[in-house]
Amino acid sequence: MIEPSAKAAIIRLFHVYRHYHAQNALDDLTLDIYRNEFLFITGPSGAGKTTLLKLLYRGETASEGQVLVDGINISRMARNRIHLLRRKFGIVFQDYKLIPTRTVYENVALVLEAAGRNARYVRKKTHSVLRTVGMENRMNALPPALSGGEQQRVAVARAVVGDPTIILADEPTGSLDAKSASLIMGLLKTFHTRGATVVVATHDRELIRSIPARIIYLNQGQITVAPTI
Amino acid sequence: MLSLHFKRALLDIRHNRLLNAVTITTIALSILIVSAAILFFINTTDMLEAWRRGIRIMVYLEDDLDPGRQQAIAARLKGLYGVQEARFISKQTALEHLRAQMPRQSAILEGIGQNPLPDAYEVQMIPSARTWEKAEDLAQRLEAIDGVADVEYGQRWVERFITLFNLFRLTSYAMGGLFFIASLFIVGNTVRLILYTRREEVEIMRLVGATERFILAPFYFQSMIQGILGGIAGLAALLIMFMLIQSKIQAVAVGGTVALRFLSPGLMMAIVAASALVGWLGCHLSLKQYLKA
Ligand SMILES: Nc1ncnc2c1ncn2[C@@H]1O[C@H](COP(=O)(O)OP(=O)(O)OP(=O)(O)O)[C@@H](O)[C@H]1O
Ligand SMILES: [Mg+2]
């Protein structure tokens, strides 16, 4: 891979493998993600998109190879420092991962509370983000009472509320109608403009076409030449 | 930040009412038993102390001594070290006392032709000599005096009581230890159960950058609240039992010398604090185990 701006890479993967038993979810993956880049990772189901994202925030560890985030080799990161790594990321999980017993507001505010922000800031910021995703009138609802699309919007709100450096979004528009999808993408675009690095994993071609961005095509855990999108 | 964890803990307690009720009840029972033992010790120590301070030796004389011998005995008696005062109680006075104490049985006493009671001296000891050992020693010296038939100061009874008292003390230490361990176990178990039902939530909190401390703090708060509530409930139960017993005793011993006292506010606070500590420790041990796994 040519590295014209290696210094600007915020994430670097060197010959990364991730095995699950006999299967290689990621197979000798080398990739740089640049600071303030908007990157799509696409490919068929089971290609390893989610696995790749998990490696970045130590949701999984690489079986082999090195993963660097902000110049830090996270494969060797001590357990009691992982929360610092995770605070750099805002993550929209494919399965949302909202806490079912806590309200929409509490789910979003949690990020700021965990980061030790003061109560006034937490209240103000949480309200403002929920307004942005159009969920402020469902603030006191519990996630199970929400539609898939609504849950996804809450998940996006939680991902961006902490003003992260890097936003990872795994199928962030999977359960949304076209209108909501473009709202979410507009939101991600806004955060990108403000300086965040945004990585979106999706197999939605419409979505990929909607924004000019670098596209990585993953197949069977390897980066391949994209078939015509 | 602290109030956040505290609120979370209260919510958790409300959410797991039954589990928390069981835990708090167990702690309350432990505290009840342990503090009942403490209360018993305090009052019996008081009682022993009162007896010790009021210790008197009764010296009974042989029958029909002539006045000369009686006076000689009195002189010997008063000359012994440790004796502060010796008061003569004649057999007539003793009988009158007995009559006054048992008005209903006075008919029986009338029936006795001859006064069966002996003349006696009531010996008061000097304050520094008022210990069981010195009383025993003095009693032996008194017994050696010619013309003294018998010496009594309830020593046997007190000794037996002290032995029993020590036995009881040991048993309640053992019981206290047992309940302490049981409380630790049940608190820890509650924490483990709640953690188990919350493992998804805990994982999500980790994913959004929460520290272990942030995640676990509400559990510590919850366990300490359980400890405090259990402690207060246990003491409240003890107070109710105490008041019932006291009113019973008061009814029996009218104007008697029995003045029981309850635990002092400082001691009650210490017990509640200890109970909170038990909660904290139970939680800590359980979490340490959980985090290792
Ligand atoms: N925890 C796991 N245990 C075993 N196999 C796993 C695990 N996670 C992922 N895999 C396997 O690794 C491969 C890559 O999975 P991954 O979830 O990364 O795919 P994906 O590209 O995100 O797919 P999708 O588009 O369906 O979300 C799949 O074959 C999957 O079965
Ligand atoms: Mg996936």
Coordinates of C-alpha atoms and ligand atoms in Angstrom, one line a residue:
Chain A
M1 CA 0.0 0.0 0.0
I2 CA 1.3 3.4 -0.9
E3 CA 1.5 5.7 2.1
P4 CA 1.7 9.3 1.0
S5 CA 0.6 10.7 4.3
A6 CA 1.5 8.1 6.9
K7 CA 1.9 10.8 9.5
A8 CA -1.8 11.7 9.1
A9 CA -3.0 8.2 9.8
I10 CA -5.0 8.0 12.9
I11 CA -5.5 4.3 12.7
R12 CA -3.0 1.8 11.2
L13 CA -3.5 -2.0 10.8
F14 CA -0.4 -4.1 10.0
H15 CA -1.0 -7.6 8.7
V16 CA -3.9 -8.2 11.0
Y17 CA -5.5 -11.6 11.4
R18 CA -8.5 -12.5 13.4
H19 CA -9.3 -16.2 13.6
Y20 CA -12.5 -17.7 14.9
H21 CA -11.6 -21.4 15.2
A22 CA -10.5 -22.5 11.8
Q23 CA -12.1 -19.5 10.1
N24 CA -10.3 -16.3 9.2
A25 CA -12.7 -13.4 9.8
L26 CA -9.8 -11.0 8.9
D27 CA -7.0 -12.4 6.8
D28 CA -3.7 -10.4 6.6
L29 CA -5.3 -7.0 6.6
T30 CA -3.1 -3.9 6.3
L31 CA -4.9 -0.6 6.2
D32 CA -4.4 3.1 7.2
I33 CA -7.3 5.3 8.1
Y34 CA -6.5 9.0 7.9
R35 CA -7.3 11.8 10.3
N36 CA -10.6 13.5 9.4
E37 CA -11.2 10.9 6.7
F38 CA -14.7 9.7 5.7
L39 CA -14.4 6.0 4.9
F40 CA -16.8 3.4 3.8
I41 CA -16.1 -0.3 4.5
T42 CA -18.3 -2.4 2.4
G43 CA -18.6 -6.0 1.3
P44 CA -21.0 -9.0 1.6
S45 CA -22.4 -10.3 4.8
G46 CA -19.7 -12.2 6.7
A47 CA -16.9 -10.3 5.0
G48 CA -15.5 -9.1 8.3
K49 CA -16.7 -5.5 8.5
T50 CA -17.9 -5.7 12.1
T51 CA -14.8 -7.7 13.1
L52 CA -12.6 -4.9 11.7
L53 CA -14.4 -2.2 13.6
K54 CA -14.3 -4.3 16.8
L55 CA -10.5 -4.5 16.6
L56 CA -10.2 -0.8 16.6
Y57 CA -11.8 -0.2 20.0
R58 CA -10.5 -3.5 21.5
G59 CA -14.0 -5.1 21.4
E60 CA -11.9 -7.9 20.0
T61 CA -8.2 -8.5 19.9
A62 CA -6.2 -9.3 16.8
S63 CA -5.0 -12.9 16.6
E64 CA -1.9 -11.7 14.8
G65 CA -0.6 -8.3 13.7
Q66 CA -0.6 -4.8 15.1
V67 CA -3.4 -2.2 15.5
L68 CA -2.3 1.4 16.2
V69 CA -4.8 4.1 17.3
D70 CA -3.4 7.6 17.7
G71 CA 0.1 6.2 17.6
I72 CA -0.7 3.7 20.5
N73 CA -0.3 0.0 19.9
I74 CA -3.6 -1.1 21.4
S75 CA -2.9 -4.8 21.3
R76 CA -0.6 -4.3 24.2
M77 CA -2.8 -1.8 26.0
A78 CA -3.4 -2.5 29.8
R79 CA -6.9 -3.4 30.8
N80 CA -7.2 -0.4 33.0
R81 CA -6.5 2.0 30.2
I82 CA -9.0 0.7 27.7
H83 CA -11.7 3.2 28.8
L84 CA -9.3 5.9 27.5
L85 CA -9.2 4.3 24.1
R86 CA -13.0 3.9 24.0
R87 CA -13.5 7.5 24.8
K88 CA -11.9 8.4 21.6
F89 CA -14.6 6.6 19.7
G90 CA -18.2 7.1 19.2
I91 CA -19.7 3.9 18.1
V92 CA -23.0 3.0 16.5
F93 CA -23.3 -0.7 16.9
Q94 CA -25.0 -2.9 14.4
D95 CA -27.3 -4.3 17.1
Y96 CA -27.6 -0.8 18.8
K97 CA -26.5 -2.0 22.3
L98 CA -28.9 0.3 24.1
I99 CA -29.5 -0.6 27.8
P100 CA -33.1 -1.8 27.8
T101 CA -33.8 -0.9 31.4
R102 CA -32.7 2.8 31.1
T103 CA -34.5 5.5 29.3
V104 CA -33.4 7.1 26.0
Y105 CA -32.1 10.1 27.9
E106 CA -30.2 7.9 30.4
N107 CA -28.7 5.8 27.7
V108 CA -27.3 8.9 26.0
A109 CA -26.3 10.8 29.1
L110 CA -24.4 7.7 30.4
V111 CA -21.5 8.5 28.0
L112 CA -21.0 11.9 29.6
E113 CA -21.6 10.8 33.1
A114 CA -19.0 8.0 32.7
A115 CA -16.5 10.6 31.4
G116 CA -17.1 12.6 34.6
R117 CA -18.8 15.7 33.0
N118 CA -20.7 17.9 35.4
A119 CA -24.5 17.5 35.7
R120 CA -25.4 20.7 34.0
Y121 CA -23.3 20.0 31.0
V122 CA -24.7 16.5 30.8
R123 CA -28.2 17.8 30.8
K124 CA -27.6 20.5 28.2
K125 CA -25.6 18.4 25.9
T126 CA -27.9 15.3 26.0
H127 CA -31.0 17.4 25.3
S128 CA -29.3 19.1 22.4
V129 CA -28.1 15.9 20.8
L130 CA -31.5 14.2 21.3
R131 CA -33.1 17.2 19.6
T132 CA -30.7 16.9 16.7
V133 CA -31.7 13.3 16.0
G134 CA -35.3 14.1 16.6
M135 CA -35.8 12.0 19.7
E136 CA -36.3 14.7 22.3
N137 CA -40.0 13.9 22.6
R138 CA -39.2 10.2 23.3
M139 CA -36.6 11.0 26.0
N140 CA -38.3 9.1 28.8
A141 CA -39.1 6.0 26.7
L142 CA -37.3 2.7 27.3
P143 CA -35.6 1.3 24.2
P144 CA -37.7 -1.8 23.8
A145 CA -40.7 0.5 23.3
L146 CA -39.1 2.1 20.3
S147 CA -39.1 1.1 16.7
G148 CA -35.9 -0.1 15.1
G149 CA -35.3 3.2 13.4
E150 CA -35.9 5.1 16.6
Q151 CA -33.4 2.9 18.4
Q152 CA -30.9 3.5 15.7
R153 CA -31.3 7.3 16.1
V154 CA -30.7 7.0 19.8
A155 CA -27.6 4.9 19.1
V156 CA -26.3 7.6 16.8
A157 CA -27.0 10.2 19.5
R158 CA -25.1 8.2 22.0
A159 CA -22.2 7.8 19.6
V160 CA -21.8 11.5 19.0
V161 CA -22.7 13.0 22.4
G162 CA -19.2 12.7 23.7
D163 CA -17.6 14.7 20.8
P164 CA -15.4 11.7 19.8
T165 CA -12.4 11.9 17.5
I166 CA -13.4 8.9 15.6
I167 CA -17.0 7.8 14.8
L168 CA -17.5 4.1 13.9
A169 CA -20.9 3.3 12.5
D170 CA -21.9 -0.3 11.7
E171 CA -24.9 -0.3 9.4
P172 CA -26.1 2.9 10.9
T173 CA -29.1 3.2 8.5
G174 CA -30.0 -0.5 8.4
S175 CA -33.5 -0.1 9.8
L176 CA -34.2 3.4 8.6
D177 CA -36.4 4.7 5.8
A178 CA -34.8 6.9 3.2
K179 CA -35.7 10.2 5.0
S180 CA -34.3 9.1 8.4
A181 CA -31.2 7.5 6.7
S182 CA -30.3 10.8 5.0
L183 CA -30.8 12.6 8.3
I184 CA -28.3 10.2 10.0
M185 CA -25.9 10.5 7.1
G186 CA -26.2 14.3 7.3
L187 CA -25.4 14.1 11.0
L188 CA -22.3 12.0 10.4
K189 CA -21.3 14.4 7.7
T190 CA -21.6 17.3 10.1
F191 CA -19.4 15.7 12.6
H192 CA -16.9 14.9 9.8
T193 CA -16.9 18.6 8.9
R194 CA -16.2 19.5 12.5
G195 CA -13.0 17.4 12.4
A196 CA -14.1 13.8 13.3
T197 CA -12.8 10.8 11.5
V198 CA -15.8 8.8 10.3
V199 CA -15.8 5.1 9.4
V200 CA -19.1 3.6 8.2
A201 CA -19.5 -0.1 7.5
T202 CA -22.4 -0.9 5.3
H203 CA -23.5 -2.9 2.3
D204 CA -26.0 -0.3 1.3
R205 CA -24.9 1.0 -2.2
E206 CA -27.3 3.9 -2.1
L207 CA -25.7 5.1 1.0
I208 CA -22.2 4.8 -0.3
R209 CA -23.1 6.8 -3.4
S210 CA -24.7 9.6 -1.3
I211 CA -21.4 10.9 0.0
P212 CA -18.0 11.3 -1.8
A213 CA -15.6 9.2 0.3
R214 CA -13.0 6.5 0.1
I215 CA -14.4 3.0 -0.1
I216 CA -12.7 -0.2 1.1
Y217 CA -14.2 -3.4 -0.3
L218 CA -13.8 -6.4 2.0
N219 CA -14.4 -10.0 1.0
Q220 CA -13.6 -13.0 3.2
G221 CA -11.5 -10.9 5.5
Q222 CA -9.3 -9.4 2.8
I223 CA -9.3 -6.1 1.0
T224 CA -10.1 -6.7 -2.7
V225 CA -10.7 -4.7 -5.7
A226 CA -14.3 -3.5 -5.6
P227 CA -16.6 -5.0 -8.1
T228 CA -18.6 -2.3 -9.9
I229 CA -20.6 -0.6 -7.3
Chain B
M1 CA -20.7 12.2 40.9
L2 CA -21.3 10.6 44.3
S3 CA -24.9 11.6 44.2
L4 CA -25.2 10.0 40.8
H5 CA -23.9 6.6 42.1
F6 CA -26.1 7.0 45.2
K7 CA -29.2 7.6 43.0
R8 CA -28.3 4.7 40.9
A9 CA -28.0 2.5 44.0
L10 CA -31.4 3.5 45.3
L11 CA -32.9 2.8 41.9
D12 CA -31.3 -0.6 41.9
I13 CA -32.6 -1.3 45.4
R14 CA -36.1 -0.4 44.3
H15 CA -35.8 -2.4 41.2
N16 CA -34.7 -5.5 43.2
R17 CA -37.0 -5.0 46.2
L18 CA -37.4 -8.7 47.1
L19 CA -33.7 -9.5 46.9
N20 CA -32.8 -6.5 48.9
A21 CA -35.4 -7.2 51.5
V22 CA -34.0 -10.6 52.0
T23 CA -30.5 -9.3 52.3
I24 CA -31.4 -6.5 54.7
T25 CA -33.4 -8.9 56.9
T26 CA -30.5 -11.2 57.2
I27 CA -28.2 -8.4 58.1
A28 CA -30.8 -7.1 60.6
L29 CA -31.0 -10.5 62.2
S30 CA -27.3 -10.7 62.6
I31 CA -27.1 -7.2 64.1
L32 CA -30.0 -8.1 66.4
I33 CA -28.2 -11.2 67.8
V34 CA -24.8 -9.6 68.1
S35 CA -26.2 -6.4 69.7
A36 CA -28.5 -8.3 72.0
A37 CA -25.3 -10.1 73.3
I38 CA -23.6 -6.7 73.7
L39 CA -26.6 -5.4 75.5
F40 CA -26.7 -8.4 77.8
F41 CA -23.0 -8.0 78.6
I42 CA -23.3 -4.3 79.4
N43 CA -26.2 -4.9 81.8
T44 CA -24.7 -7.9 83.5
T45 CA -21.4 -6.1 83.9
D46 CA -23.4 -3.3 85.5
M47 CA -25.1 -5.7 87.8
L48 CA -21.9 -7.5 88.8
E49 CA -20.3 -4.1 89.4
A50 CA -23.2 -3.0 91.6
W51 CA -22.9 -6.3 93.6
R52 CA -19.2 -5.8 93.9
R53 CA -19.6 -2.3 95.2
G54 CA -22.3 -3.4 97.7
I55 CA -20.6 -6.5 98.8
R56 CA -21.4 -7.5 102.4
I57 CA -20.4 -10.4 104.5
M58 CA -22.8 -11.9 107.0
V59 CA -21.1 -13.4 110.0
Y60 CA -23.4 -15.8 111.9
L61 CA -22.6 -16.5 115.5
E62 CA -22.9 -19.7 117.4
D63 CA -26.0 -20.1 119.6
D64 CA -26.3 -18.6 123.1
L65 CA -22.9 -17.0 123.4
D66 CA -22.4 -15.1 126.6
P67 CA -22.1 -11.3 126.2
G68 CA -18.4 -11.4 127.1
R69 CA -17.5 -13.7 124.2
Q70 CA -19.8 -11.8 121.9
Q71 CA -18.0 -8.6 122.7
A72 CA -14.6 -10.2 122.2
I73 CA -15.8 -11.5 118.8
A74 CA -16.9 -8.0 117.9
A75 CA -13.5 -6.6 118.8
R76 CA -11.7 -9.2 116.7
L77 CA -14.0 -8.7 113.9
K78 CA -13.6 -4.9 113.8
G79 CA -9.8 -5.3 114.1
L80 CA -9.4 -7.3 110.9
Y81 CA -8.0 -5.6 107.9
G82 CA -10.6 -4.8 105.2
V83 CA -13.5 -4.4 107.6
Q84 CA -14.9 -0.9 107.6
E85 CA -17.9 -1.5 109.8
A86 CA -19.7 -4.3 111.5
R87 CA -23.3 -4.0 112.5
F88 CA -24.8 -6.3 115.0
I89 CA -28.1 -7.8 114.0
S90 CA -29.7 -9.7 116.8
K91 CA -31.9 -12.7 116.2
Q92 CA -34.9 -10.7 117.2
T93 CA -34.2 -8.0 114.7
A94 CA -33.6 -10.7 112.0
L95 CA -37.0 -12.3 112.8
E96 CA -38.7 -8.9 112.6
H97 CA -37.1 -8.3 109.3
L98 CA -38.3 -11.6 108.1
R99 CA -41.8 -10.9 109.3
A100 CA -41.9 -7.5 107.5
Q101 CA -40.7 -9.1 104.3
M102 CA -43.2 -11.9 104.3
P103 CA -46.4 -10.5 105.8
R104 CA -48.5 -13.3 104.4
Q105 CA -46.4 -16.0 106.0
S106 CA -46.4 -14.3 109.4
A107 CA -48.8 -16.9 110.6
I108 CA -46.3 -19.6 110.0
L109 CA -43.6 -17.6 111.8
E110 CA -46.0 -17.1 114.8
G111 CA -46.3 -20.8 115.0
I112 CA -42.6 -21.2 115.7
G113 CA -42.2 -21.2 119.4
Q114 CA -38.5 -20.4 119.5
N115 CA -36.6 -18.0 117.3
P116 CA -34.5 -20.3 115.0
L117 CA -32.3 -17.5 113.6
P118 CA -28.8 -16.8 114.8
D119 CA -27.3 -13.5 116.0
A120 CA -25.2 -12.0 113.3
Y121 CA -22.8 -9.3 112.2
E122 CA -23.2 -7.5 108.9
V123 CA -19.7 -6.6 107.8
Q124 CA -19.1 -3.8 105.4
M125 CA -15.8 -3.8 103.7
I126 CA -13.5 -0.9 103.0
P127 CA -14.0 0.3 99.3
S128 CA -10.5 -0.8 98.2
A129 CA -11.2 -4.4 99.5
R130 CA -14.5 -4.8 97.6
T131 CA -13.4 -7.5 95.2
W132 CA -14.4 -11.1 95.1
E133 CA -10.9 -12.3 95.9
K134 CA -10.5 -10.1 98.9
A135 CA -14.0 -10.9 100.1
E136 CA -13.1 -14.6 99.9
D137 CA -9.9 -13.9 101.9
L138 CA -11.7 -11.9 104.5
A139 CA -14.4 -14.5 104.8
Q140 CA -11.8 -17.2 105.6
R141 CA -10.3 -15.0 108.3
L142 CA -13.7 -14.3 109.7
E143 CA -14.6 -18.0 109.7
A144 CA -11.4 -18.8 111.8
I145 CA -12.7 -16.6 114.6
D146 CA -13.8 -18.6 117.6
G147 CA -17.5 -18.5 118.1
V148 CA -18.4 -17.8 114.5
A149 CA -20.7 -20.5 113.1
D150 CA -20.9 -19.5 109.5
V151 CA -19.9 -16.8 107.0
E152 CA -21.9 -16.0 103.9
Y153 CA -21.5 -13.5 101.1
G154 CA -23.1 -15.2 98.1
Q155 CA -19.7 -15.9 96.6
R156 CA -20.6 -19.4 95.3
W157 CA -23.5 -18.0 93.5
V158 CA -21.5 -15.2 92.0
E159 CA -18.7 -17.4 90.9
R160 CA -21.1 -19.8 89.2
F161 CA -22.7 -16.8 87.5
I162 CA -19.4 -15.5 86.3
T163 CA -18.5 -18.9 84.8
L164 CA -21.8 -19.0 83.0
F165 CA -21.3 -15.4 81.9
N166 CA -18.0 -16.3 80.3
L167 CA -19.4 -19.3 78.6
F168 CA -22.2 -17.2 77.2
R169 CA -19.7 -14.6 76.1
L170 CA -17.7 -17.2 74.1
T171 CA -20.8 -18.6 72.5
S172 CA -22.0 -15.2 71.4
Y173 CA -18.5 -14.4 70.0
A174 CA -18.8 -17.6 67.9
M175 CA -22.4 -16.7 66.9
G176 CA -21.4 -13.2 66.1
G177 CA -18.6 -14.5 63.9
L178 CA -20.9 -16.9 62.2
F179 CA -23.5 -14.3 61.4
F180 CA -20.7 -12.0 60.2
I181 CA -19.7 -14.5 57.7
A182 CA -23.3 -15.2 56.8
S183 CA -23.9 -11.5 56.2
L184 CA -20.8 -11.2 54.0
F185 CA -21.9 -14.2 52.0
I186 CA -25.5 -13.0 51.5
V187 CA -24.4 -9.4 50.6
G188 CA -21.9 -10.8 48.1
N189 CA -24.4 -13.2 46.7
T190 CA -26.9 -10.3 46.1
V191 CA -24.2 -8.4 44.3
R192 CA -23.3 -11.4 42.2
L193 CA -27.0 -12.0 41.3
I194 CA -27.5 -8.4 40.3
L195 CA -24.3 -8.3 38.3
Y196 CA -25.4 -11.4 36.5
T197 CA -28.7 -9.9 35.5
R198 CA -26.8 -6.8 34.5
R199 CA -23.9 -8.2 32.5
E200 CA -25.2 -6.8 29.2
E201 CA -25.5 -3.4 30.8
V202 CA -22.1 -3.6 32.3
E203 CA -20.6 -4.6 28.9
I204 CA -22.3 -1.7 27.2
M205 CA -21.0 0.7 29.9
R206 CA -17.5 -0.6 29.2
L207 CA -17.9 -0.1 25.5
V208 CA -18.9 3.6 25.9
G209 CA -15.7 4.3 28.0
A210 CA -16.8 3.8 31.6
T211 CA -14.1 2.9 34.1
E212 CA -14.5 -0.2 36.3
R213 CA -14.9 2.2 39.2
F214 CA -17.8 4.0 37.6
I215 CA -19.5 0.8 36.8
L216 CA -19.0 -0.8 40.2
A217 CA -19.5 2.2 42.5
P218 CA -23.3 1.8 42.6
F219 CA -22.8 -1.8 43.8
Y220 CA -20.7 -0.6 46.8
F221 CA -23.3 2.1 47.6
Q222 CA -26.1 -0.5 47.4
S223 CA -24.4 -2.9 49.7
M224 CA -23.5 -0.2 52.2
I225 CA -27.1 1.1 52.2
Q226 CA -28.2 -2.5 52.8
G227 CA -25.8 -2.7 55.7
I228 CA -27.0 0.6 57.2
L229 CA -30.7 -0.3 56.8
G230 CA -30.1 -3.8 58.2
G231 CA -28.2 -2.3 61.1
I232 CA -30.9 0.2 61.9
A233 CA -33.6 -2.4 61.6
G234 CA -31.7 -4.8 63.9
L235 CA -31.3 -2.2 66.5
A236 CA -34.9 -1.1 66.3
A237 CA -36.0 -4.7 66.9
L238 CA -33.6 -4.9 69.8
L239 CA -35.0 -1.7 71.3
I240 CA -38.6 -3.0 71.0
M241 CA -37.6 -6.3 72.7
F242 CA -35.7 -4.4 75.3
M243 CA -38.7 -2.2 76.2
L244 CA -41.0 -5.2 76.5
I245 CA -38.5 -7.0 78.8
Q246 CA -38.0 -3.9 80.8
S247 CA -41.7 -3.3 81.4
K248 CA -42.0 -6.9 82.5
I249 CA -39.2 -6.6 85.0
Q250 CA -40.5 -3.3 86.2
A251 CA -43.9 -4.9 86.9
V252 CA -42.3 -7.7 89.0
A253 CA -39.8 -5.6 90.9
V254 CA -41.8 -2.7 92.1
G255 CA -39.5 0.1 93.0
G256 CA -36.7 -2.4 92.7
T257 CA -33.1 -1.8 92.1
V258 CA -33.2 -3.2 88.6
A259 CA -32.2 -0.3 86.3
L260 CA -31.5 -1.8 82.8
R261 CA -29.9 0.5 80.3
F262 CA -30.0 0.4 76.5
L263 CA -27.0 0.8 74.1
S264 CA -25.5 4.3 74.2
P265 CA -26.0 6.4 71.0
G266 CA -22.3 6.2 70.3
L267 CA -22.4 2.5 70.4
M268 CA -25.5 2.3 68.3
M269 CA -23.8 4.5 65.7
A270 CA -20.7 2.3 65.8
I271 CA -22.9 -0.8 65.3
V272 CA -24.6 0.7 62.2
A273 CA -21.2 1.8 60.9
A274 CA -19.8 -1.7 61.4
S275 CA -22.9 -3.0 59.6
A276 CA -22.2 -0.7 56.7
L277 CA -18.6 -1.9 56.6
V278 CA -19.9 -5.5 56.4
G279 CA -21.9 -4.5 53.4
W280 CA -18.9 -2.9 51.8
L281 CA -16.7 -5.9 52.5
G282 CA -19.2 -8.4 51.2
C283 CA -19.6 -6.4 48.0
H284 CA -15.8 -6.0 47.6
L285 CA -15.1 -9.7 48.0
S286 CA -17.8 -10.6 45.6
L287 CA -16.7 -8.0 43.0
K288 CA -13.0 -9.1 43.3
Q289 CA -14.0 -12.6 42.5
Y290 CA -16.2 -11.5 39.6
L291 CA -13.6 -9.3 38.0
K292 CA -11.0 -12.1 38.2
A293 CA -13.3 -14.4 36.4
Ligands
LIG1 N1 -17.7 -14.2 18.0 C1 -17.6 -14.9 16.8 N2 -17.4 -16.2 16.9 C2 -17.3 -17.0 15.8 N3 -17.3 -16.5 14.6 C3 -17.5 -15.2 14.4 C4 -17.6 -14.3 15.5 N4 -17.8 -13.0 15.1 C5 -17.7 -13.1 13.8 N5 -17.5 -14.4 13.3 C6 -17.4 -14.8 12.0 O1 -16.5 -14.0 11.3 C7 -16.9 -13.6 10.0 C8 -17.0 -12.1 9.9 O2 -18.1 -11.6 10.7 P1 -18.5 -10.1 10.7 O3 -19.5 -10.0 11.7 O4 -17.3 -9.3 10.9 O5 -19.1 -9.9 9.3 P2 -19.8 -8.6 8.7 O6 -19.0 -8.2 7.5 O7 -20.0 -7.6 9.7 O8 -21.2 -9.2 8.2 P3 -22.7 -8.4 8.2 O9 -22.7 -7.6 7.0 O10 -23.6 -9.6 8.1 O11 -22.7 -7.7 9.5 C9 -18.3 -14.3 9.8 O12 -18.1 -15.5 9.1 C10 -18.7 -14.6 11.2 O13 -19.5 -15.8 11.2
MG2 MG -21.6 -6.7 10.7

